[in-house]
């Protein structure tokens, strides 16, 4: 070993010991006859001291020539610091250096490698290997590591077997676009990278493995954002001979285990909410329950009063922001402009202030009497000091618009505390959703999701009303995981394919292997997949999953560090029987 200790472990009880450290030069402070060097490794920072009179001139000269990020080895005696630093664990000691060797000199880094850096996102992504030296970045990956270990510990204790599934698989329809890989030995044919190991984990249940899990890479060729990458990690799980309640209980247990062991947080009981209620009261299927502000429908109270915008609307609906009646006209105008942005798409915003003196003031006083507005306030359970915000329009659109406004108000009023965690199971999702573009139904989750048995007859008459045995785990308004009870017999699976628009030939070509497997005694089974990167971001208090991925892609799906994706040589293309023809 090139060191006897790390840069994070020396304390006062090591005084007078001779030690050897190795690491990177964090900074050099040169006072002429006195030089301090902060030496850093993964474990911490230790100060070296070189002092004229007790350090020979050659060593002092060597120390004066050190630069940031030089890799060095230093030996010396541990002494007590006269000027202690309580901000770091090694701040009570320093090393009186007796020798130093430069193991590798370094160019001046393109940005400061400290917690507070001057490097922008693109620059730090280009030099990601330098960015990873920063404590704030490394701590996020250490959190990820800890969560992986605790996941495996819990799953092993629950009798799950970790099984690796193939990365080169068959391209299948539905869901996002596949990344495809050409086959050299089968010209004109392609593998796909898995969007999830869905069919394989079901086949493992047919195989009798009973309980499977895998921390697995998945790939989706879709537009990117802060919580989405082209390659991402799932905790993928499947169980046999279970119903929905068994799965919710097991993975509620995993969630509580992670919060307790990794964050020291005792998680409360996980609430349940149907998809229908989530959409009705919060306008989306992943409501943030850290604050209330439920939707209140006002059709019965707001229509028929001569206000054309409300009278012609399919839905009039609003929220009550507690304690926000003091919002100024400027703040309310800003909110109005915010909801009218193209990203939100509302035509306007009506507000009612419930003043502290008990009076009600609104933008629609011309059409509604104080008695009318009092009825609104009663419907909202509003009190003096509250602010009621109302939108109207086509039902589905206005619910989405109000959902965004609710989240914005929660943010503005400081109600979305990152240190508060409100988990929720959303259940009873629709089995199918209508796609206007293709003019047919698509599986809301995937084609293997089981419909609720009592709803199966509706497939012929009202397919959009069929509920699925599907569930999502939501924490603080972020979908963390989702899954379902699966179809486990061939007739039901064929029925599902039929209603998804597959011909018998298409279903056989794409999924014949799975339907055949069902004929050899498939047990009832179900599972779930957690978005592991998103889970890490929730634990770390971040909006972006990129912080928890060692080498992430940018918003264009590009790794600017290794310049990927990139073109390949003509002879490689020829070997793969591929010709590239770009659209103009």
Coordinates of C-alpha atoms in Angstrom, one line a residue:
X1 CA 0.0 0.0 0.0
X2 CA 1.2 3.5 -0.8
X3 CA -0.4 4.8 2.5
X4 CA -0.8 3.8 6.1
X5 CA -4.0 5.7 6.6
X6 CA -6.6 7.6 4.6
X7 CA -7.0 11.4 4.6
X8 CA -10.2 11.1 6.7
X9 CA -9.2 8.8 9.7
X10 CA -6.4 10.5 11.7
X11 CA -7.5 12.0 15.1
X12 CA -5.8 13.2 18.3
X13 CA -5.2 9.7 19.5
X14 CA -2.8 9.2 16.5
X15 CA -0.5 12.0 17.8
X16 CA 3.3 11.3 17.4
X17 CA 2.6 8.4 15.0
X18 CA 4.6 8.4 11.8
X19 CA 2.1 8.0 8.9
X20 CA 2.0 8.0 5.1
X21 CA -0.9 9.5 3.2
X22 CA -1.7 9.6 -0.5
X23 CA -4.2 11.7 -2.3
X24 CA -4.9 14.9 -4.3
X25 CA -3.7 18.4 -3.4
X26 CA -6.9 20.3 -2.6
X27 CA -5.2 23.7 -2.0
X28 CA -1.8 25.1 -1.1
X29 CA -1.4 28.1 1.2
X30 CA 2.2 29.5 1.0
X31 CA 3.3 32.1 3.6
X32 CA 6.9 32.0 2.5
X33 CA 8.6 30.1 5.3
X34 CA 5.4 28.3 6.1
X35 CA 3.4 26.2 3.7
X36 CA 0.1 24.3 4.4
X37 CA -1.2 21.7 2.0
X38 CA -4.7 20.2 2.2
X39 CA -4.5 16.6 1.0
X40 CA -7.8 15.0 -0.1
X41 CA -9.0 11.5 -0.9
X42 CA -12.4 9.9 -0.9
X43 CA -12.4 9.7 2.9
X44 CA -11.6 13.3 3.8
X45 CA -9.0 16.0 4.0
X46 CA -5.8 16.2 6.1
X47 CA -3.6 19.2 6.5
X48 CA 0.2 18.9 5.9
X49 CA 2.5 21.5 7.3
X50 CA 6.0 22.5 6.0
X51 CA 7.8 24.9 8.2
X52 CA 11.1 26.7 7.6
X53 CA 13.7 25.7 10.2
X54 CA 12.2 22.3 10.9
X55 CA 11.8 21.3 7.2
X56 CA 14.8 21.1 5.0
X57 CA 15.0 23.6 2.1
X58 CA 14.7 21.0 -0.6
X59 CA 11.4 19.7 0.9
X60 CA 10.1 23.3 1.4
X61 CA 10.9 24.0 -2.3
X62 CA 9.1 20.8 -3.4
X63 CA 6.0 21.8 -1.4
X64 CA 6.0 25.3 -2.9
X65 CA 5.8 23.8 -6.4
X66 CA 2.7 21.7 -5.8
X67 CA -0.4 22.6 -7.8
X68 CA -4.1 21.8 -7.4
X69 CA -5.0 18.2 -8.1
X70 CA -1.4 17.0 -8.0
X71 CA -1.4 13.3 -6.9
X72 CA 1.2 13.0 -4.1
X73 CA 2.4 10.7 -1.3
X74 CA 3.5 12.4 1.9
X75 CA 5.0 11.0 5.1
X76 CA 5.4 12.6 8.5
X77 CA 4.5 12.8 12.2
X78 CA 0.9 13.5 13.4
X79 CA 0.9 16.6 15.6
X80 CA -1.9 18.7 17.3
X81 CA -3.0 21.7 15.4
X82 CA -2.6 25.0 17.1
X83 CA -5.4 26.5 15.1
X84 CA -8.1 23.8 15.0
X85 CA -10.8 23.4 12.4
X86 CA -14.1 22.1 13.9
X87 CA -15.7 21.9 10.4
X88 CA -13.8 18.7 9.4
X89 CA -13.2 15.4 11.4
X90 CA -9.4 15.7 11.0
X91 CA -9.4 19.4 12.0
X92 CA -7.6 18.8 15.4
X93 CA -4.4 17.4 13.9
X94 CA -2.0 17.9 11.0
X95 CA 1.0 16.1 9.6
X96 CA 4.4 17.6 10.1
X97 CA 5.8 16.5 6.7
X98 CA 9.1 14.8 6.4
X99 CA 8.9 13.7 2.8
X100 CA 6.7 14.2 -0.2
X101 CA 6.6 12.6 -3.6
X102 CA 4.7 13.7 -6.7
X103 CA 3.1 10.6 -8.1
X104 CA 1.5 12.5 -10.9
X105 CA 1.4 16.2 -11.7
X106 CA -1.8 17.7 -13.0
X107 CA -2.9 20.4 -15.4
X108 CA -4.9 23.3 -13.9
X109 CA -8.4 21.9 -13.7
X110 CA -11.1 23.6 -15.9
X111 CA -13.2 24.4 -12.8
X112 CA -12.7 24.5 -9.0
X113 CA -13.0 21.1 -7.5
X114 CA -14.8 22.0 -4.3
X115 CA -18.4 21.8 -3.0
X116 CA -19.0 25.3 -4.4
X117 CA -17.6 25.3 -7.9
X118 CA -17.5 27.8 -10.8
X119 CA -18.1 25.1 -13.4
X120 CA -21.4 25.1 -15.4
X121 CA -23.4 21.9 -16.1
X122 CA -22.0 21.2 -19.6
X123 CA -18.4 21.9 -18.5
X124 CA -18.7 19.6 -15.5
X125 CA -20.3 16.9 -17.7
X126 CA -17.4 17.1 -20.2
X127 CA -15.0 16.5 -17.3
X128 CA -17.2 14.3 -15.3
X129 CA -14.3 12.4 -13.9
X130 CA -13.2 15.6 -12.2
X131 CA -16.7 16.5 -11.1
X132 CA -16.9 13.1 -9.4
X133 CA -14.0 14.2 -7.1
X134 CA -16.2 16.8 -5.5
X135 CA -17.7 15.7 -2.1
X136 CA -21.2 16.8 -3.0
X137 CA -21.3 14.6 -6.1
X138 CA -19.5 11.6 -4.5
X139 CA -21.9 11.7 -1.5
X140 CA -24.8 11.2 -3.9
X141 CA -23.2 8.1 -5.4
X142 CA -22.4 6.9 -1.9
X143 CA -26.1 7.3 -1.1
X144 CA -27.0 5.2 -4.2
X145 CA -24.5 2.5 -3.1
X146 CA -26.1 2.4 0.4
X147 CA -29.6 2.1 -1.1
X148 CA -28.5 -0.8 -3.4
X149 CA -27.0 -2.7 -0.4
X150 CA -30.0 -2.2 1.8
X151 CA -32.4 -3.2 -1.1
X152 CA -30.5 -6.4 -1.5
X153 CA -30.4 -7.0 2.2
X154 CA -34.2 -6.6 2.5
X155 CA -35.0 -8.7 -0.6
X156 CA -32.7 -11.5 0.5
X157 CA -34.4 -11.7 3.9
X158 CA -37.8 -11.9 2.1
X159 CA -36.6 -15.0 0.1
X160 CA -36.2 -13.2 -3.2
X161 CA -33.6 -14.6 -5.7
X162 CA -31.6 -12.1 -7.7
X163 CA -31.5 -13.3 -11.3
X164 CA -29.9 -11.5 -14.3
X165 CA -32.0 -11.4 -17.5
X166 CA -30.8 -10.8 -21.1
X167 CA -29.8 -7.3 -22.4
X168 CA -30.1 -8.3 -26.1
X169 CA -33.8 -9.1 -26.5
X170 CA -36.6 -8.9 -29.0
X171 CA -38.2 -5.6 -30.1
X172 CA -41.9 -5.4 -29.0
X173 CA -44.6 -2.8 -29.6
X174 CA -46.3 -0.6 -27.0
X175 CA -44.5 1.7 -24.6
X176 CA -41.6 3.9 -25.6
X177 CA -39.3 3.4 -28.6
X178 CA -36.7 0.7 -28.4
X179 CA -33.0 1.1 -28.8
X180 CA -32.1 -1.4 -31.5
X181 CA -28.8 -3.3 -32.0
X182 CA -28.0 -4.8 -35.4
X183 CA -27.0 -8.5 -35.6
X184 CA -23.9 -9.2 -37.6
X185 CA -24.5 -13.0 -37.9
X186 CA -28.1 -12.5 -38.8
X187 CA -28.0 -9.8 -41.5
X188 CA -31.1 -7.5 -41.6
X189 CA -32.2 -8.5 -38.1
X190 CA -32.0 -6.6 -34.9
X191 CA -32.0 -7.1 -31.1
X192 CA -33.6 -4.5 -28.9
X193 CA -32.3 -3.3 -25.5
X194 CA -34.9 -4.0 -22.8
X195 CA -37.3 -1.3 -21.7
X196 CA -37.8 -3.6 -18.7
X197 CA -37.3 -7.3 -18.1
X198 CA -41.1 -7.8 -18.1
X199 CA -41.6 -11.0 -20.1
X200 CA -38.5 -12.6 -18.5
X201 CA -39.6 -12.1 -15.0
X202 CA -43.0 -13.6 -15.8
X203 CA -41.2 -16.6 -17.4
X204 CA -39.2 -16.9 -14.1
X205 CA -42.5 -17.3 -12.3
X206 CA -43.6 -20.0 -14.8
X207 CA -40.2 -21.6 -14.0
X208 CA -41.2 -21.8 -10.3
X209 CA -38.6 -19.3 -8.9
X210 CA -41.5 -17.9 -6.8
X211 CA -39.7 -14.6 -5.8
X212 CA -37.4 -12.8 -8.2
X213 CA -35.7 -9.4 -8.1
X214 CA -33.0 -7.6 -10.0
X215 CA -31.3 -4.2 -9.9
X216 CA -31.3 -3.8 -13.6
X217 CA -30.5 -1.4 -16.4
X218 CA -33.4 -0.5 -18.7
X219 CA -33.4 1.5 -21.9
X220 CA -36.0 3.8 -23.6
X221 CA -35.5 6.0 -26.6
X222 CA -37.7 8.9 -25.5
X223 CA -37.5 12.6 -25.0
X224 CA -35.4 13.5 -21.9
X225 CA -36.0 15.7 -18.8
X226 CA -34.7 16.1 -15.3
X227 CA -36.1 12.7 -14.1
X228 CA -35.5 10.7 -17.3
X229 CA -32.4 9.3 -19.0
X230 CA -32.1 7.0 -22.0
X231 CA -30.6 4.3 -19.7
X232 CA -31.9 4.1 -16.1
X233 CA -32.0 1.6 -13.3
X234 CA -35.0 -0.3 -11.8
X235 CA -35.5 -2.5 -8.8
X236 CA -37.4 -5.1 -10.7
X237 CA -39.5 -7.6 -8.8
X238 CA -42.0 -10.4 -9.3
X239 CA -43.9 -12.8 -6.9
X240 CA -46.0 -16.0 -7.4
X241 CA -49.2 -17.1 -5.7
X242 CA -50.0 -13.5 -4.5
X243 CA -52.7 -11.0 -4.8
X244 CA -52.4 -7.2 -5.0
X245 CA -52.5 -6.8 -1.2
X246 CA -49.5 -9.1 -0.8
X247 CA -47.4 -7.0 -3.2
X248 CA -48.4 -3.7 -1.6
X249 CA -47.5 -5.1 1.8
X250 CA -44.1 -6.5 0.8
X251 CA -42.9 -3.4 -1.1
X252 CA -44.3 -1.0 1.5
X253 CA -42.0 -3.0 3.8
X254 CA -39.0 -2.4 1.4
X255 CA -39.8 1.4 1.3
X256 CA -40.0 1.6 5.0
X257 CA -36.8 -0.4 5.4
X258 CA -34.9 2.0 3.1
X259 CA -36.2 5.1 4.8
X260 CA -35.3 3.7 8.2
X261 CA -31.8 2.3 7.4
X262 CA -30.6 5.0 4.9
X263 CA -32.3 8.2 6.2
X264 CA -33.2 7.3 9.8
X265 CA -36.8 8.1 9.0
X266 CA -39.7 6.1 10.5
X267 CA -42.2 6.2 7.6
X268 CA -45.9 6.6 8.4
X269 CA -48.5 4.2 7.1
X270 CA -48.8 4.4 3.3
X271 CA -52.2 5.7 2.4
X272 CA -54.3 4.3 -0.5
X273 CA -56.2 6.3 -3.1
X274 CA -58.0 5.2 -6.3
X275 CA -56.9 6.6 -9.6
X276 CA -60.4 8.1 -10.0
X277 CA -60.1 10.0 -6.7
X278 CA -56.5 11.1 -7.5
X279 CA -57.7 12.6 -10.8
X280 CA -60.9 14.1 -9.2
X281 CA -59.2 15.8 -6.2
X282 CA -55.7 16.5 -7.5
X283 CA -55.8 16.4 -11.3
X284 CA -53.0 13.8 -11.7
X285 CA -52.2 10.2 -10.9
X286 CA -49.3 11.1 -8.6
X287 CA -50.6 13.6 -6.1
X288 CA -48.3 15.4 -3.6
X289 CA -49.9 14.9 -0.2
X290 CA -47.4 17.0 1.7
X291 CA -50.2 19.6 1.6
X292 CA -54.0 19.5 1.2
X293 CA -55.5 22.0 -1.3
X294 CA -58.0 19.4 -2.8
X295 CA -60.0 20.4 -5.8
X296 CA -63.5 21.7 -5.2
X297 CA -66.0 21.5 -8.1
X298 CA -68.2 24.6 -8.4
X299 CA -70.6 23.8 -11.4
X300 CA -73.7 23.9 -9.2
X301 CA -72.7 27.2 -7.6
X302 CA -71.0 29.0 -10.4
X303 CA -73.1 28.3 -13.5
X304 CA -76.3 30.1 -14.5
X305 CA -75.3 33.5 -13.1
X306 CA -74.7 35.2 -16.4
X307 CA -70.9 34.7 -16.4
X308 CA -70.4 33.3 -19.9
X309 CA -67.0 31.8 -19.3
X310 CA -68.3 29.6 -16.5
X311 CA -71.7 29.0 -18.1
X312 CA -70.0 27.5 -21.3
X313 CA -67.4 25.5 -19.4
X314 CA -67.6 21.8 -19.0
X315 CA -66.1 22.1 -15.5
X316 CA -65.6 25.0 -13.0
X317 CA -63.1 23.9 -10.3
X318 CA -60.8 25.5 -7.8
X319 CA -58.5 25.2 -4.9
X320 CA -58.2 27.1 -1.5
X321 CA -54.8 28.4 -0.6
X322 CA -54.8 28.7 3.2
X323 CA -53.4 32.1 4.5
X324 CA -52.8 33.5 1.0
X325 CA -55.5 36.3 1.0
X326 CA -52.7 38.8 1.5
X327 CA -51.4 38.2 -2.1
X328 CA -51.1 41.6 -3.8
X329 CA -52.6 42.5 -7.1
X330 CA -49.2 42.2 -8.6
X331 CA -48.8 38.6 -7.3
X332 CA -52.3 37.7 -8.5
X333 CA -51.6 39.1 -12.0
X334 CA -48.4 37.1 -12.1
X335 CA -50.3 33.9 -11.2
X336 CA -52.8 34.7 -14.0
X337 CA -50.0 35.2 -16.5
X338 CA -48.4 31.9 -15.3
X339 CA -51.5 29.8 -15.9
X340 CA -52.0 31.4 -19.4
X341 CA -48.5 30.3 -20.5
X342 CA -48.6 27.8 -23.4
X343 CA -47.2 25.1 -21.1
X344 CA -50.3 25.4 -18.8
X345 CA -52.9 26.6 -21.4
X346 CA -55.6 28.2 -19.2
X347 CA -57.5 31.1 -20.6
X348 CA -57.6 33.0 -17.3
X349 CA -57.9 32.8 -13.6
X350 CA -60.7 33.9 -11.2
X351 CA -59.8 34.5 -7.6
X352 CA -61.8 35.2 -4.4
X353 CA -60.1 36.8 -1.4
X354 CA -61.6 35.9 2.0
X355 CA -60.3 39.0 3.8
X356 CA -59.5 38.9 7.5
X357 CA -62.5 41.2 8.3
X358 CA -64.8 38.5 6.8
X359 CA -65.5 40.3 3.5
X360 CA -65.2 38.5 0.2
X361 CA -63.5 40.2 -2.8
X362 CA -63.3 38.6 -6.3
X363 CA -62.6 39.3 -9.9
X364 CA -66.2 38.4 -10.7
X365 CA -68.1 40.6 -8.2
X366 CA -70.2 41.8 -11.2
X367 CA -71.8 38.4 -11.6
X368 CA -71.8 37.0 -8.1
X369 CA -73.3 38.5 -4.9
X370 CA -71.6 38.2 -1.5
X371 CA -74.1 35.5 -0.7
X372 CA -73.0 33.6 -3.8
X373 CA -69.3 33.9 -2.8
X374 CA -70.1 32.9 0.7
X375 CA -71.5 29.6 -0.7
X376 CA -68.2 29.2 -2.6
X377 CA -66.3 29.8 0.6
X378 CA -68.4 27.2 2.4
X379 CA -67.7 24.6 -0.4
X380 CA -64.0 25.3 -0.1
X381 CA -64.1 25.2 3.7
X382 CA -62.4 28.5 3.5
X383 CA -61.7 30.8 6.5
X384 CA -60.8 34.5 6.7
X385 CA -57.3 35.0 5.4
X386 CA -57.7 32.3 2.6
X387 CA -57.4 32.7 -1.2
X388 CA -59.7 30.8 -3.6
X389 CA -58.4 30.2 -7.1
X390 CA -60.8 29.0 -9.8
X391 CA -60.3 27.7 -13.4
X392 CA -62.8 26.6 -16.0
X393 CA -62.9 24.8 -19.3
X394 CA -62.9 21.3 -20.8
X395 CA -62.8 18.8 -17.9
X396 CA -59.6 16.9 -18.6
X397 CA -57.6 20.0 -19.6
X398 CA -58.8 22.1 -16.7
X399 CA -57.9 19.4 -14.1
X400 CA -54.3 19.2 -15.5
X401 CA -54.1 23.0 -15.4
X402 CA -55.3 23.2 -11.8
X403 CA -52.9 20.5 -10.9
X404 CA -50.0 22.6 -12.0
X405 CA -51.4 25.7 -10.2
X406 CA -51.8 23.6 -7.0
X407 CA -48.2 22.5 -7.1
X408 CA -47.1 26.1 -7.8
X409 CA -49.0 27.4 -4.8
X410 CA -47.6 24.6 -2.6
X411 CA -44.1 25.7 -3.7
X412 CA -44.8 29.5 -3.2
X413 CA -46.3 28.9 0.3
X414 CA -43.4 26.7 1.4
X415 CA -45.6 23.5 1.7
X416 CA -43.3 21.2 -0.3
X417 CA -40.7 20.5 2.4
X418 CA -38.0 18.1 1.1
X419 CA -37.6 16.7 4.6
X420 CA -41.2 15.6 4.8
X421 CA -42.2 12.3 3.1
X422 CA -45.8 11.4 2.2
X423 CA -46.0 8.0 0.5
X424 CA -49.2 6.9 -1.3
X425 CA -50.4 3.9 -3.2
X426 CA -52.6 4.8 -6.2
X427 CA -54.7 1.8 -7.2
X428 CA -57.4 0.8 -9.6
X429 CA -55.9 2.4 -12.7
X430 CA -57.8 2.1 -16.0
X431 CA -56.7 -1.0 -18.0
X432 CA -56.8 0.9 -21.3
X433 CA -56.4 4.5 -22.5
X434 CA -57.5 5.9 -25.9
X435 CA -54.9 7.2 -28.3
X436 CA -56.3 10.0 -30.6
X437 CA -53.4 9.6 -33.0
X438 CA -53.8 5.9 -33.7
X439 CA -57.5 5.9 -32.9
X440 CA -57.3 2.8 -30.7
X441 CA -56.9 1.7 -27.1
X442 CA -53.4 1.2 -25.7
X443 CA -52.5 -0.6 -22.4
X444 CA -52.0 2.1 -19.8
X445 CA -49.3 0.0 -18.1
X446 CA -48.4 -2.9 -20.5
X447 CA -50.3 -5.7 -22.3
X448 CA -49.7 -8.3 -19.5
X449 CA -51.7 -6.4 -16.9
X450 CA -54.7 -8.3 -15.5
X451 CA -58.1 -6.6 -15.6
X452 CA -60.2 -6.8 -12.5
X453 CA -62.2 -10.0 -12.9
X454 CA -65.6 -8.3 -12.4
X455 CA -64.8 -5.8 -15.2
X456 CA -63.8 -8.3 -17.9
X457 CA -67.4 -8.2 -19.5
X458 CA -66.9 -4.5 -20.0
X459 CA -64.1 -5.1 -22.5
X460 CA -66.8 -5.7 -25.2
X461 CA -69.1 -2.8 -24.3
X462 CA -67.1 -0.1 -22.4
X463 CA -63.4 -0.9 -22.7
X464 CA -62.4 2.5 -21.3
X465 CA -64.2 1.7 -18.0
X466 CA -62.3 -1.5 -17.3
X467 CA -60.1 -1.2 -14.2
X468 CA -56.7 -2.9 -13.9
X469 CA -55.1 -4.7 -11.0
X470 CA -52.4 -2.1 -11.2
X471 CA -50.8 0.2 -8.6
X472 CA -48.2 2.9 -8.4
X473 CA -46.2 4.0 -5.4
X474 CA -46.0 7.8 -5.2
X475 CA -43.8 9.8 -2.8
X476 CA -44.1 13.6 -2.6
X477 CA -45.7 13.8 -6.1
X478 CA -43.2 11.6 -7.8
X479 CA -44.0 8.2 -9.2
X480 CA -41.4 5.9 -7.6
X481 CA -42.7 2.5 -8.7
X482 CA -45.5 0.8 -10.5
X483 CA -46.7 -2.7 -11.2
X484 CA -49.7 -5.0 -11.5
X485 CA -51.1 -8.5 -11.1
X486 CA -50.3 -10.2 -14.4
X487 CA -52.4 -12.2 -16.8
X488 CA -51.3 -15.8 -16.3
X489 CA -53.5 -17.8 -18.8
X490 CA -53.5 -17.9 -22.6
X491 CA -57.2 -17.2 -23.2
X492 CA -57.2 -14.0 -21.1
X493 CA -53.9 -12.9 -22.7
X494 CA -55.3 -13.5 -26.2
X495 CA -58.4 -11.5 -25.2
X496 CA -56.2 -8.6 -24.1
X497 CA -54.2 -8.6 -27.3
X498 CA -57.5 -8.6 -29.3
X499 CA -58.7 -5.4 -27.6
X500 CA -55.3 -3.8 -28.1
X501 CA -55.7 -4.2 -31.8
X502 CA -53.3 -7.2 -32.4
X503 CA -54.2 -9.7 -35.0
X504 CA -53.7 -13.3 -33.9
X505 CA -50.6 -13.5 -36.2
X506 CA -49.1 -10.3 -34.7
X507 CA -49.7 -11.6 -31.2
X508 CA -48.2 -14.9 -32.0
X509 CA -45.1 -13.4 -33.7
X510 CA -44.4 -10.9 -30.8
X511 CA -45.5 -12.9 -27.8
X512 CA -46.1 -16.5 -28.8
X513 CA -43.3 -17.7 -26.5
X514 CA -45.1 -16.2 -23.5
X515 CA -48.6 -17.5 -24.4
X516 CA -47.1 -21.0 -25.0
X517 CA -45.4 -20.8 -21.6
X518 CA -48.8 -20.0 -19.9
X519 CA -50.0 -23.4 -21.2
X520 CA -47.4 -25.3 -19.1
X521 CA -48.8 -24.3 -15.7
X522 CA -48.2 -20.6 -15.0
X523 CA -49.0 -19.6 -11.4
X524 CA -50.9 -16.5 -10.5
X525 CA -48.3 -13.8 -10.2
X526 CA -47.6 -10.1 -10.0
X527 CA -44.9 -7.6 -9.5
X528 CA -43.6 -4.1 -9.4
X529 CA -40.6 -2.0 -10.6
X530 CA -39.1 0.9 -8.7
X531 CA -37.4 3.7 -10.5
X532 CA -34.2 3.4 -8.5
X533 CA -32.7 6.7 -9.8
X534 CA -35.8 8.6 -8.8
X535 CA -35.9 6.9 -5.4
X536 CA -32.2 8.1 -4.9
X537 CA -33.2 11.6 -5.9
X538 CA -36.1 11.7 -3.4
X539 CA -33.8 10.5 -0.6
X540 CA -31.1 13.0 -1.6
X541 CA -33.6 15.9 -1.9
X542 CA -32.9 16.6 -5.6
X543 CA -35.1 17.2 -8.6
X544 CA -32.7 15.6 -11.1
X545 CA -31.7 12.0 -11.3
X546 CA -28.5 12.9 -13.1
X547 CA -26.9 13.7 -9.8
X548 CA -27.2 10.1 -8.8
X549 CA -25.8 8.5 -12.0
X550 CA -22.0 8.3 -12.3
X551 CA -21.9 9.2 -16.0
X552 CA -25.2 10.6 -17.1
X553 CA -26.4 11.9 -20.5
X554 CA -27.4 15.5 -21.3
X555 CA -30.9 16.6 -22.5
X556 CA -29.9 15.5 -26.0
X557 CA -29.1 12.0 -24.9
X558 CA -25.4 12.7 -25.4
X559 CA -22.4 11.8 -23.3
X560 CA -20.3 14.9 -23.9
X561 CA -17.3 13.4 -22.0
X562 CA -16.8 10.5 -24.4
X563 CA -18.6 12.2 -27.3
X564 CA -21.3 9.6 -27.7
X565 CA -23.3 8.7 -29.8
X566 CA -21.0 9.0 -32.7
X567 CA -20.7 7.7 -36.3
X568 CA -19.0 4.4 -37.0
X569 CA -16.6 3.4 -39.7
X570 CA -17.9 2.3 -43.2
X571 CA -16.3 -1.1 -42.9
X572 CA -18.3 -1.7 -39.6
X573 CA -21.5 -0.7 -41.4
X574 CA -20.7 -3.0 -44.3
X575 CA -20.1 -5.9 -41.9
X576 CA -23.5 -5.3 -40.3
X577 CA -25.2 -5.0 -43.7
X578 CA -26.3 -1.5 -42.9
X579 CA -26.4 1.6 -45.1
X580 CA -26.9 5.0 -43.5
X581 CA -29.2 7.5 -45.3
X582 CA -30.0 10.6 -43.4
X583 CA -33.2 12.5 -44.0
X584 CA -32.7 16.0 -45.5

